[in-house]
Amino acid sequence: MGRPSTPPSGGRTGACPQTLQGSSQLRPGTQGIAWEYIIILANMLNKDVWINVPVQATGSLASDLGSYSYNLALLFKDGNAFTNNQGLSPNLKIYIEHSNEVWNNGFSQYAWNRNMAIVEVNADPNSVLNQFFQRSAWQRGPEDVWAMRRHAKRTMEIGLIFQAAYGQGSFATKIRPIYAHFTIAPFQYNETLTWFTKVYGPPSNFFWGLAQTHYYDEGATYSLPNATVAQIVQALKESSDSERTYTSTINRIARSFMLHHTSYEGGSGFREQNTNNIANRITANRDPMMRQIVYEDVVDNWFALGGELYNYFTVCGAYSRYGCWGLTDMCNNLTTPKYLGIMDVIRETSTTTSTTAAGGSSTAAVSTTTTSSTVRSSSTSSSSGGVVAGSTSSASGTSATPQSTTVSSASSSSASGTTLASSSSTPSITSTTALPTTTLSSSSARSSSSSSSSSSSSSSLSSSSSSSSS
């Protein structure tokens, strides 16, 4: 994710610059990786991109030609002198996310979005954010509901601006807006999308898909001072399996709104900044059993449940009390169990798993006969391999031909390393319920701000840069 690289204290994501107006910012900068590099890298690797547009980016109407969002779209379309006036290759897709984890009150983008929602409603009590108002569980007040709604609204607005720049017919075929939210609150996806439908119409007319995280961690063992490596590994496995409930629920919600189901981040998580039993917790992430856990988490607990595009966080990052996020903690060591587990998924050539989503509305077939990968850049280390993301098939049920993967860069930087998601096994989705417009989806991944992918098959680079310096 090409975001600024200055992380807040103890955090994984950085704050956005204070000024993001106009095209003058769309040039190589000093904070993180610039958008231009994302375009160049994606074209070199023939990968799609997953971009995280900064929360402060201007532009709410397609006619806002001087806005940051419109000029960013033009940069991807036409390039500039730095890219030799070459935009993103015509065959590559752009997955668009509004900032990163806007729901997360530990990040500055949460406060920005919430404050702007309050300003909007105070200025106009009849604002769409306040229409069909319904108090949501877990919310402290109406401001939090307005904030959730504004995030969806901004995702729509930015998507429409990109479509205006690219022209009629670009939705889904080129421009793929993604509505991302808080995994452990599936009901909030449903509430927000229900409101959105009442105000704007079917979400599938504006969003290509919705996204969740797909993490698992060491569970209660993180607080046990004498937990053994074996106990921690077992807890990681149990945590992975327990996430199936959230994934299945969100998949049903995605299908009910005719949206694709993606993961914007996933992998082996960690209770950050906790030094308790840190040696065993780090050792557990290097245990040989992690190879199987990583593989089963992606194949059995994601694709088999109907999940599509999957982004892994992260390819390479130092192991410490701040997390063991990386598939490897040294970019020249590609033999770690976690890295090999992802490569097992990528190299899978014959296994196909079919499941019917709850409610019987769709059938997801996971086929790993091809490989593609994506880079979602949210940190600063380089990556040498891909993580799993899957491309879908057409709504008619025919398997999609392999699509190029996506390079994704997220607007914030990660303290732990790069995130590379590769559509390792391009799973194909066979849906009995017609999905919006084009159902072909290439796998995309998010990698940290300076990562590159060396996956052999076509993959997609996802970049979420936030200004000229992404």
PDB file of C-alpha atoms in Angstrom, residues 28 35-40 43 75 78-88:
ATOM      1  CA  PRO A  28       7.657  10.906  -6.577  1.00  0.00           C
ATOM      2  CA  TRP A  35       1.978   6.205  -6.973  1.00  0.00           C
ATOM      3  CA  GLU A  36       4.190   6.353 -10.062  1.00  0.00           C
ATOM      4  CA  TYR A  37       6.250   3.436  -8.804  1.00  0.00           C
ATOM      5  CA  ILE A  38       3.104   1.393  -8.278  1.00  0.00           C
ATOM      6  CA  ILE A  39       2.133   1.928 -11.909  1.00  0.00           C
ATOM      7  CA  ILE A  40       5.606   1.065 -13.159  1.00  0.00           C
ATOM      8  CA  ASN A  43       3.128  -2.906 -15.575  1.00  0.00           C
ATOM      9  CA  LEU A  75      -2.406   9.310 -13.330  1.00  0.00           C
ATOM     10  CA  ASP A  78      -2.447   8.225 -18.621  1.00  0.00           C
ATOM     11  CA  GLY A  79       0.691   8.285 -16.487  1.00  0.00           C
ATOM     12  CA  ASN A  80       3.013  11.283 -16.427  1.00  0.00           C
ATOM     13  CA  ALA A  81       6.536  12.195 -17.438  1.00  0.00           C
ATOM     14  CA  PHE A  82       7.964  10.044 -14.650  1.00  0.00           C
ATOM     15  CA  THR A  83       6.195   6.943 -16.023  1.00  0.00           C
ATOM     16  CA  ASN A  84       7.087   7.900 -19.604  1.00  0.00           C
ATOM     17  CA  ASN A  85       3.454   8.958 -20.013  1.00  0.00           C
ATOM     18  CA  GLN A  86       2.308   5.376 -19.633  1.00  0.00           C
ATOM     19  CA  GLY A  87      -0.592   4.654 -17.322  1.00  0.00           C
ATOM     20  CA  LEU A  88      -1.578   1.303 -15.917  1.00  0.00           C
TER      21      LEU A  88
END
